[in-house]
Amino acid sequence: MSVRRAGLPVAVTMRHNAHYVEEIISRSGAAIGRMIPIEQLQPNLDQPRKDVGDLRGLTDSVKEKGVLEPLLVRYLPESEKYMIISGERRYHAARAAGLREVPCIEKDADDAEALELALVENLQRKDLTPFEEADGVQALGDRFGLTHEEIAQKVGKSRSSVTEVLSLRTIPDAVKAYCIELGVLSKSQLLQVARQPSEVKMRDVARRFALGMVNREQARAERNPEKKARPAIFRYVPPTKDFKLMLRFRKNSIEKEDIIQALKRILEQLEAET
């Protein structure tokens, strides 16, 4: 009897350990892990990640230990080469390190599936900025018509996390550039920026975050100021319950003496009318 692995994902995860390989094989029966000459690989022109970033650290690691995580590729009969679905940074680092071949997992995928896998893999990177993550989530949802819940399942996040990160796309481009310039790039800070009612407020909160003049809790409190205090109310019901008395004061805090003075004025007015 086969044993289901704990945590087996509904969608294909992009961390290529034995667990991942078994999932690929169980779906298509055609996934093959093997070494492929680096000259037979070609980058994906539709790869959602356009900037591979600084590769110096990864290149040094590849020189010392090799490529530890296989690239995911698909075969293109027309060019007799393998297009990279995920693993572009490892590919470029391997070339820079002078490797002649790299470990790959071959996947039989059409254009749409290859793009989906690339988008999902891109979103599971740990070095994404919140803005990059928001753009990737939006692209995945738009391209494949996915709900927030479906996106969450594919990328291994909660639905609320997906909804939150998408809210960052409401930040105008000019404010995004301002936040990047100031170094305000933590997701918690940017969420508070996004929740401000105007671009002016967004810029102000970002500036104060950068200067250390406000923290996340203070920004949240400013966005949601406490409701205006309710007026104080005094209620009285006698044991006989034959009447009820309610006094509503304009101020929100009263003392016993305030109640006594109010009752005295009522009595004085009633006595004057008799």
Coordinates of N, CA and C in Angstrom, one line a residue, residues 88-260:
E88 N 16.4 29.9 -13.8 CA 17.2 30.8 -14.6 C 18.4 31.3 -13.9
R89 N 18.3 31.6 -12.6 CA 19.5 32.1 -11.9 C 20.5 31.0 -11.7
R90 N 20.1 29.8 -11.5 CA 21.0 28.7 -11.4 C 21.7 28.5 -12.7
Y91 N 21.0 28.6 -13.8 CA 21.5 28.5 -15.2 C 22.6 29.5 -15.4
H92 N 22.3 30.8 -15.2 CA 23.3 31.8 -15.4 C 24.5 31.7 -14.5
A93 N 24.2 31.3 -13.2 CA 25.4 31.1 -12.3 C 26.2 29.9 -12.8
A94 N 25.6 28.9 -13.3 CA 26.4 27.7 -13.8 C 27.2 28.1 -15.0
R95 N 26.7 28.9 -15.9 CA 27.5 29.4 -17.0 C 28.7 30.2 -16.5
A96 N 28.4 31.1 -15.6 CA 29.5 31.9 -15.1 C 30.5 31.1 -14.3
A97 N 30.1 30.0 -13.7 CA 31.0 29.2 -13.0 C 31.8 28.2 -13.9
G98 N 31.4 28.2 -15.2 CA 32.1 27.4 -16.2 C 31.7 25.9 -16.2
L99 N 30.5 25.6 -15.7 CA 30.0 24.2 -15.7 C 29.6 23.9 -17.2
R100 N 29.8 22.6 -17.5 CA 29.4 22.1 -18.8 C 28.0 21.5 -18.9
E101 N 27.6 21.0 -17.7 CA 26.2 20.4 -17.7 C 25.7 20.7 -16.3
V102 N 24.3 20.6 -16.2 CA 23.6 20.9 -14.9 C 22.5 19.8 -14.8
P103 N 22.1 19.6 -13.5 CA 21.0 18.6 -13.3 C 19.7 19.2 -13.7
C104 N 18.9 18.5 -14.4 CA 17.6 19.0 -14.8 C 16.5 18.0 -14.6
I105 N 15.3 18.5 -14.5 CA 14.1 17.6 -14.5 C 13.3 18.0 -15.7
E106 N 13.1 17.0 -16.6 CA 12.4 17.3 -17.8 C 10.9 17.1 -17.6
K107 N 10.1 18.1 -18.0 CA 8.6 18.1 -17.8 C 7.9 18.3 -19.1
D108 N 7.0 17.5 -19.4 CA 6.2 17.6 -20.6 C 5.1 18.7 -20.4
A109 N 5.3 19.9 -20.8 CA 4.4 21.0 -20.5 C 4.2 21.8 -21.8
D110 N 2.9 22.3 -21.9 CA 2.7 23.2 -23.0 C 3.0 24.6 -22.6
D111 N 2.8 25.6 -23.5 CA 3.2 27.0 -23.2 C 2.5 27.5 -21.9
A112 N 1.2 27.3 -21.8 CA 0.4 27.8 -20.7 C 0.9 27.2 -19.4
E113 N 1.1 25.9 -19.4 CA 1.6 25.2 -18.1 C 3.0 25.7 -17.8
A114 N 3.8 25.8 -18.7 CA 5.2 26.3 -18.5 C 5.2 27.7 -17.9
L115 N 4.3 28.6 -18.4 CA 4.2 29.9 -17.8 C 3.7 29.9 -16.4
E116 N 2.7 29.0 -16.2 CA 2.1 28.9 -14.8 C 3.2 28.4 -13.8
L117 N 3.9 27.4 -14.2 CA 5.0 26.9 -13.3 C 6.0 27.9 -13.1
A118 N 6.4 28.7 -14.1 CA 7.4 29.7 -13.9 C 6.9 30.8 -13.0
L119 N 5.6 31.2 -13.1 CA 5.0 32.2 -12.2 C 5.0 31.7 -10.8
V120 N 4.6 30.5 -10.6 CA 4.5 29.9 -9.2 C 5.9 29.9 -8.6
E121 N 6.8 29.4 -9.4 CA 8.2 29.3 -8.9 C 8.8 30.6 -8.5
N122 N 8.5 31.6 -9.3 CA 8.9 33.0 -9.1 C 8.4 33.5 -7.8
L123 N 7.1 33.2 -7.5 CA 6.5 33.7 -6.3 C 7.0 33.0 -5.0
Q124 N 7.6 31.8 -5.2 CA 8.1 31.1 -4.0 C 9.5 31.4 -3.7
R125 N 10.1 32.4 -4.4 CA 11.4 32.8 -4.1 C 11.4 33.6 -2.8
K126 N 12.5 33.6 -2.0 CA 12.6 34.3 -0.7 C 13.1 35.7 -0.9
D127 N 13.6 36.0 -2.0 CA 14.3 37.4 -2.2 C 13.4 38.3 -2.9
L128 N 12.1 38.0 -3.1 CA 11.2 38.9 -3.8 C 10.9 40.1 -2.9
T129 N 10.8 41.3 -3.5 CA 10.3 42.5 -2.8 C 8.8 42.3 -2.8
P130 N 8.1 43.0 -1.8 CA 6.7 42.9 -1.8 C 6.0 43.4 -3.1
F131 N 6.7 44.4 -3.7 CA 6.1 44.9 -5.0 C 6.2 43.8 -6.1
E132 N 7.3 43.1 -6.1 CA 7.5 42.0 -7.1 C 6.5 40.9 -6.8
E133 N 6.3 40.6 -5.6 CA 5.4 39.6 -5.2 C 3.9 40.0 -5.6
A134 N 3.6 41.2 -5.4 CA 2.2 41.7 -5.8 C 2.1 41.6 -7.3
D135 N 3.1 42.0 -8.1 CA 3.0 41.9 -9.5 C 2.8 40.5 -10.0
G136 N 3.6 39.6 -9.4 CA 3.6 38.2 -9.7 C 2.2 37.5 -9.4
V137 N 1.7 37.8 -8.3 CA 0.3 37.3 -7.9 C -0.7 37.8 -8.9
Q138 N -0.6 39.1 -9.2 CA -1.6 39.7 -10.2 C -1.5 39.0 -11.5
A139 N -0.3 38.8 -12.0 CA 0.0 38.1 -13.3 C -0.6 36.7 -13.3
L140 N -0.4 36.0 -12.2 CA -0.9 34.6 -12.1 C -2.4 34.6 -12.2
G141 N -3.0 35.5 -11.4 CA -4.5 35.5 -11.4 C -5.1 36.0 -12.7
D142 N -4.5 37.0 -13.3 CA -5.0 37.5 -14.6 C -4.8 36.5 -15.7
R143 N -3.6 35.8 -15.8 CA -3.3 34.9 -16.9 C -4.2 33.7 -16.9
F144 N -4.5 33.2 -15.7 CA -5.2 31.9 -15.6 C -6.6 32.1 -14.9
G145 N -7.0 33.3 -14.7 CA -8.4 33.5 -14.1 C -8.6 32.8 -12.8
L146 N -7.6 32.9 -11.9 CA -7.6 32.3 -10.6 C -8.2 33.2 -9.5
T147 N -8.9 32.6 -8.6 CA -9.4 33.4 -7.4 C -8.2 33.5 -6.4
H148 N -8.4 34.3 -5.4 CA -7.4 34.5 -4.4 C -7.1 33.1 -3.7
E149 N -8.2 32.4 -3.4 CA -8.0 31.1 -2.8 C -7.2 30.1 -3.7
E150 N -7.5 30.1 -4.9 CA -6.7 29.2 -5.9 C -5.3 29.6 -6.0
I151 N -5.0 30.9 -6.0 CA -3.6 31.4 -6.0 C -2.9 31.0 -4.7
A152 N -3.6 31.1 -3.6 CA -3.0 30.8 -2.3 C -2.6 29.3 -2.3
Q153 N -3.5 28.4 -2.8 CA -3.1 27.0 -2.9 C -1.9 26.7 -3.7
K154 N -1.8 27.4 -4.8 CA -0.7 27.1 -5.8 C 0.7 27.6 -5.2
V155 N 0.7 28.7 -4.5 CA 1.9 29.3 -4.0 C 2.2 29.0 -2.6
G156 N 1.3 28.2 -1.9 CA 1.5 27.8 -0.5 C 1.4 28.9 0.5
K157 N 0.5 29.9 0.3 CA 0.3 31.0 1.2 C -1.2 31.0 1.6
S158 N -1.5 31.7 2.6 CA -2.9 31.8 3.0 C -3.7 32.8 2.1
R159 N -5.0 32.6 2.0 CA -5.8 33.5 1.1 C -5.6 34.9 1.6
S160 N -5.7 35.2 2.9 CA -5.6 36.6 3.4 C -4.2 37.2 3.0
S161 N -3.2 36.4 3.0 CA -1.8 36.9 2.6 C -1.8 37.3 1.2
V162 N -2.5 36.5 0.3 CA -2.6 36.9 -1.1 C -3.4 38.2 -1.3
T163 N -4.5 38.3 -0.6 CA -5.3 39.5 -0.7 C -4.6 40.7 -0.2
E164 N -3.8 40.5 0.9 CA -3.0 41.7 1.4 C -2.0 42.1 0.4
V165 N -1.2 41.2 -0.1 CA -0.2 41.6 -1.0 C -0.7 42.2 -2.3
L166 N -1.9 41.8 -2.8 CA -2.5 42.4 -3.9 C -2.9 43.9 -3.6
S167 N -3.1 44.2 -2.4 CA -3.5 45.6 -2.0 C -2.3 46.5 -2.3
L168 N -1.1 46.0 -2.4 CA 0.0 46.9 -2.6 C 0.0 47.5 -4.0
R169 N -0.8 46.8 -4.9 CA -0.9 47.3 -6.3 C -1.7 48.6 -6.4
T170 N -2.4 49.0 -5.3 CA -3.1 50.2 -5.2 C -2.2 51.4 -5.0
I171 N -1.0 51.2 -4.6 CA 0.0 52.2 -4.4 C 0.4 52.8 -5.8
P172 N 0.3 54.1 -6.0 CA 0.7 54.7 -7.3 C 2.1 54.5 -7.6
D173 N 2.5 54.4 -8.8 CA 3.9 54.2 -9.2 C 4.8 55.2 -8.6
A174 N 4.4 56.5 -8.6 CA 5.3 57.5 -8.0 C 5.5 57.2 -6.6
V175 N 4.5 56.8 -5.8 CA 4.7 56.5 -4.4 C 5.6 55.2 -4.2
K176 N 5.4 54.2 -5.1 CA 6.3 53.0 -5.1 C 7.8 53.5 -5.2
A177 N 8.0 54.3 -6.2 CA 9.4 54.8 -6.5 C 9.9 55.5 -5.2
Y178 N 9.1 56.3 -4.6 CA 9.4 57.0 -3.4 C 9.8 56.1 -2.3
C179 N 9.0 55.0 -2.1 CA 9.2 54.0 -1.0 C 10.6 53.3 -1.3
I180 N 10.8 53.0 -2.5 CA 12.1 52.3 -2.9 C 13.2 53.2 -2.6
E181 N 13.1 54.5 -3.0 CA 14.2 55.4 -2.8 C 14.5 55.6 -1.3
L182 N 13.4 55.6 -0.4 CA 13.6 55.7 1.0 C 14.0 54.4 1.7
G183 N 13.9 53.3 1.0 CA 14.2 52.0 1.6 C 13.1 51.5 2.5
V184 N 11.9 52.0 2.2 CA 10.7 51.5 2.9 C 10.2 50.3 2.1
L185 N 10.6 49.1 2.5 CA 10.3 47.9 1.6 C 9.8 46.7 2.4
S186 N 9.6 46.8 3.7 CA 9.0 45.7 4.4 C 7.5 45.6 4.1
K187 N 7.0 44.4 4.0 CA 5.6 44.3 3.6 C 4.7 44.9 4.7
S188 N 5.0 44.8 6.0 CA 4.1 45.4 7.0 C 4.0 46.9 6.8
Q189 N 5.2 47.6 6.5 CA 5.2 49.0 6.3 C 4.4 49.4 5.1
L190 N 4.6 48.7 4.0 CA 4.0 49.0 2.7 C 2.5 48.8 2.8
L191 N 2.0 47.8 3.6 CA 0.6 47.6 3.8 C 0.0 48.9 4.4
Q192 N 0.7 49.4 5.4 CA 0.2 50.7 6.0 C 0.2 51.8 5.1
V193 N 1.2 51.9 4.2 CA 1.2 52.9 3.2 C 0.0 52.8 2.2
A194 N -0.2 51.5 1.8 CA -1.3 51.3 0.9 C -2.7 51.6 1.4
R195 N -2.8 51.5 2.7 CA -4.1 51.8 3.4 C -4.4 53.2 3.7
Q196 N -3.5 54.1 3.3 CA -3.7 55.5 3.6 C -4.7 56.0 2.5
P197 N -5.5 57.1 2.9 CA -6.6 57.5 2.0 C -6.2 58.3 0.8
S198 N -5.0 58.8 0.8 CA -4.6 59.7 -0.3 C -3.1 59.5 -0.6
E199 N -2.7 59.9 -1.8 CA -1.2 59.8 -2.2 C -0.4 60.7 -1.2
V200 N -0.9 61.8 -0.8 CA -0.2 62.7 0.1 C 0.1 62.0 1.4
K201 N -1.0 61.3 1.9 CA -0.8 60.6 3.2 C 0.1 59.4 3.0
M202 N 0.1 58.7 1.9 CA 1.0 57.6 1.6 C 2.4 58.1 1.7
R203 N 2.7 59.2 1.0 CA 4.1 59.7 1.0 C 4.5 60.1 2.4
D204 N 3.6 60.7 3.2 CA 3.9 61.2 4.5 C 4.3 60.0 5.4
V205 N 3.4 58.9 5.4 CA 3.7 57.7 6.2 C 5.0 57.1 5.8
A206 N 5.3 57.0 4.5 CA 6.5 56.4 4.0 C 7.7 57.2 4.5
R207 N 7.6 58.5 4.5 CA 8.7 59.4 4.9 C 9.0 59.1 6.4
R208 N 7.9 59.1 7.2 CA 8.0 58.9 8.6 C 8.5 57.5 9.0
F209 N 8.1 56.5 8.2 CA 8.7 55.2 8.4 C 10.2 55.2 8.2
A210 N 10.7 55.9 7.1 CA 12.1 56.0 6.8 C 12.9 56.7 7.9
L211 N 12.3 57.7 8.5 CA 13.0 58.5 9.5 C 12.8 57.9 10.9
G212 N 12.0 56.8 11.0 CA 11.8 56.2 12.3 C 10.9 57.0 13.2
M213 N 10.1 57.9 12.6 CA 9.2 58.7 13.4 C 7.9 58.1 13.7
V214 N 7.6 56.9 13.1 CA 6.4 56.2 13.3 C 6.6 54.7 13.1
N215 N 5.9 53.9 13.9 CA 6.0 52.5 13.7 C 4.6 52.0 13.1
R216 N 4.6 50.7 12.9 CA 3.4 50.1 12.2 C 2.1 50.4 13.0
E217 N 2.2 50.2 14.3 CA 1.0 50.3 15.2 C 0.5 51.8 15.2
Q218 N 1.5 52.7 15.2 CA 1.1 54.1 15.2 C 0.5 54.5 13.9
A219 N 1.0 54.0 12.8 CA 0.4 54.3 11.5 C -1.0 53.7 11.4
R220 N -1.2 52.5 11.9 CA -2.5 51.9 11.9 C -3.5 52.8 12.7
A221 N -3.0 53.3 13.9 CA -3.9 54.1 14.7 C -4.3 55.4 14.1
E222 N -3.3 56.0 13.3 CA -3.6 57.2 12.6 C -4.6 57.0 11.5
R223 N -4.5 55.8 10.9 CA -5.5 55.5 9.8 C -6.9 55.2 10.4
N224 N -6.9 54.6 11.5 CA -8.2 54.3 12.2 C -8.3 55.0 13.5
P225 N -8.4 56.3 13.5 CA -8.5 57.0 14.8 C -9.8 56.5 15.6
E226 N -9.6 56.5 16.9 CA -10.7 56.1 17.7 C -12.0 56.9 17.4
K227 N -13.1 56.2 17.5 CA -14.4 56.9 17.3 C -14.6 57.9 18.4
K228 N -15.3 58.9 18.0 CA -15.6 60.0 19.0 C -16.3 59.4 20.2
A229 N -15.8 59.8 21.3 CA -16.4 59.2 22.6 C -17.9 59.5 22.7
R230 N -18.6 58.5 23.2 CA -20.0 58.7 23.3 C -20.4 59.5 24.5
P231 N -21.5 60.2 24.5 CA -21.9 61.0 25.7 C -22.2 60.1 26.8
A232 N -21.9 60.6 28.0 CA -22.2 59.8 29.2 C -23.8 59.8 29.5
I233 N -24.2 58.7 29.9 CA -25.7 58.5 30.2 C -25.9 57.9 31.6
F234 N -26.8 58.5 32.3 CA -27.2 58.0 33.7 C -28.6 57.5 33.6
R235 N -28.8 56.3 34.0 CA -30.1 55.6 34.0 C -30.5 55.2 35.4
Y236 N -31.8 55.4 35.7 CA -32.3 55.0 37.0 C -33.7 54.4 36.9
V237 N -33.8 53.2 37.5 CA -35.1 52.5 37.6 C -35.4 52.2 39.0
P238 N -36.5 52.8 39.6 CA -36.8 52.5 41.0 C -37.2 51.1 41.2
P239 N -37.1 50.6 42.5 CA -37.5 49.2 42.8 C -38.9 48.9 42.3
T240 N -39.8 49.9 42.4 CA -41.2 49.7 42.0 C -41.3 49.5 40.4
K241 N -40.3 50.0 39.7 CA -40.3 49.9 38.3 C -41.5 50.7 37.6
D242 N -42.0 51.7 38.3 CA -43.1 52.4 37.7 C -42.7 53.5 36.8
F243 N -41.4 53.8 36.7 CA -40.9 54.7 35.8 C -39.4 54.5 35.5
K244 N -38.9 55.1 34.5 CA -37.5 55.0 34.1 C -37.0 56.4 33.9
L245 N -35.8 56.7 34.4 CA -35.2 58.0 34.2 C -33.8 57.8 33.4
M246 N -33.6 58.6 32.4 CA -32.4 58.6 31.7 C -31.9 60.0 31.4
L247 N -30.7 60.3 31.8 CA -30.1 61.6 31.6 C -28.9 61.4 30.7
R248 N -28.9 62.1 29.6 CA -27.8 62.1 28.6 C -27.0 63.4 28.7
F249 N -25.8 63.3 29.0 CA -24.9 64.4 29.2 C -24.1 64.7 27.9
R250 N -23.7 66.0 27.7 CA -22.9 66.3 26.5 C -21.5 65.8 26.6
K251 N -21.0 65.8 27.8 CA -19.6 65.3 28.0 C -19.6 63.8 28.1
N252 N -18.5 63.2 27.9 CA -18.4 61.7 27.9 C -18.0 61.1 29.3
S253 N -17.7 62.0 30.3 CA -17.4 61.5 31.6 C -18.1 62.3 32.6
I254 N -18.7 61.7 33.6 CA -19.5 62.5 34.6 C -19.1 61.9 36.0
E255 N -19.3 62.8 37.0 CA -19.2 62.4 38.4 C -20.6 62.4 39.0
K256 N -20.6 61.9 40.3 CA -21.9 61.8 41.0 C -22.5 63.2 41.2
E257 N -21.6 64.2 41.4 CA -22.0 65.6 41.6 C -22.7 66.1 40.3
D258 N -22.3 65.7 39.2 CA -22.9 66.1 37.9 C -24.4 65.7 37.8
I259 N -24.6 64.4 38.3 CA -25.9 63.9 38.3 C -26.8 64.6 39.3
I260 N -26.3 64.9 40.5 CA -27.0 65.6 41.5 C -27.4 67.0 41.0

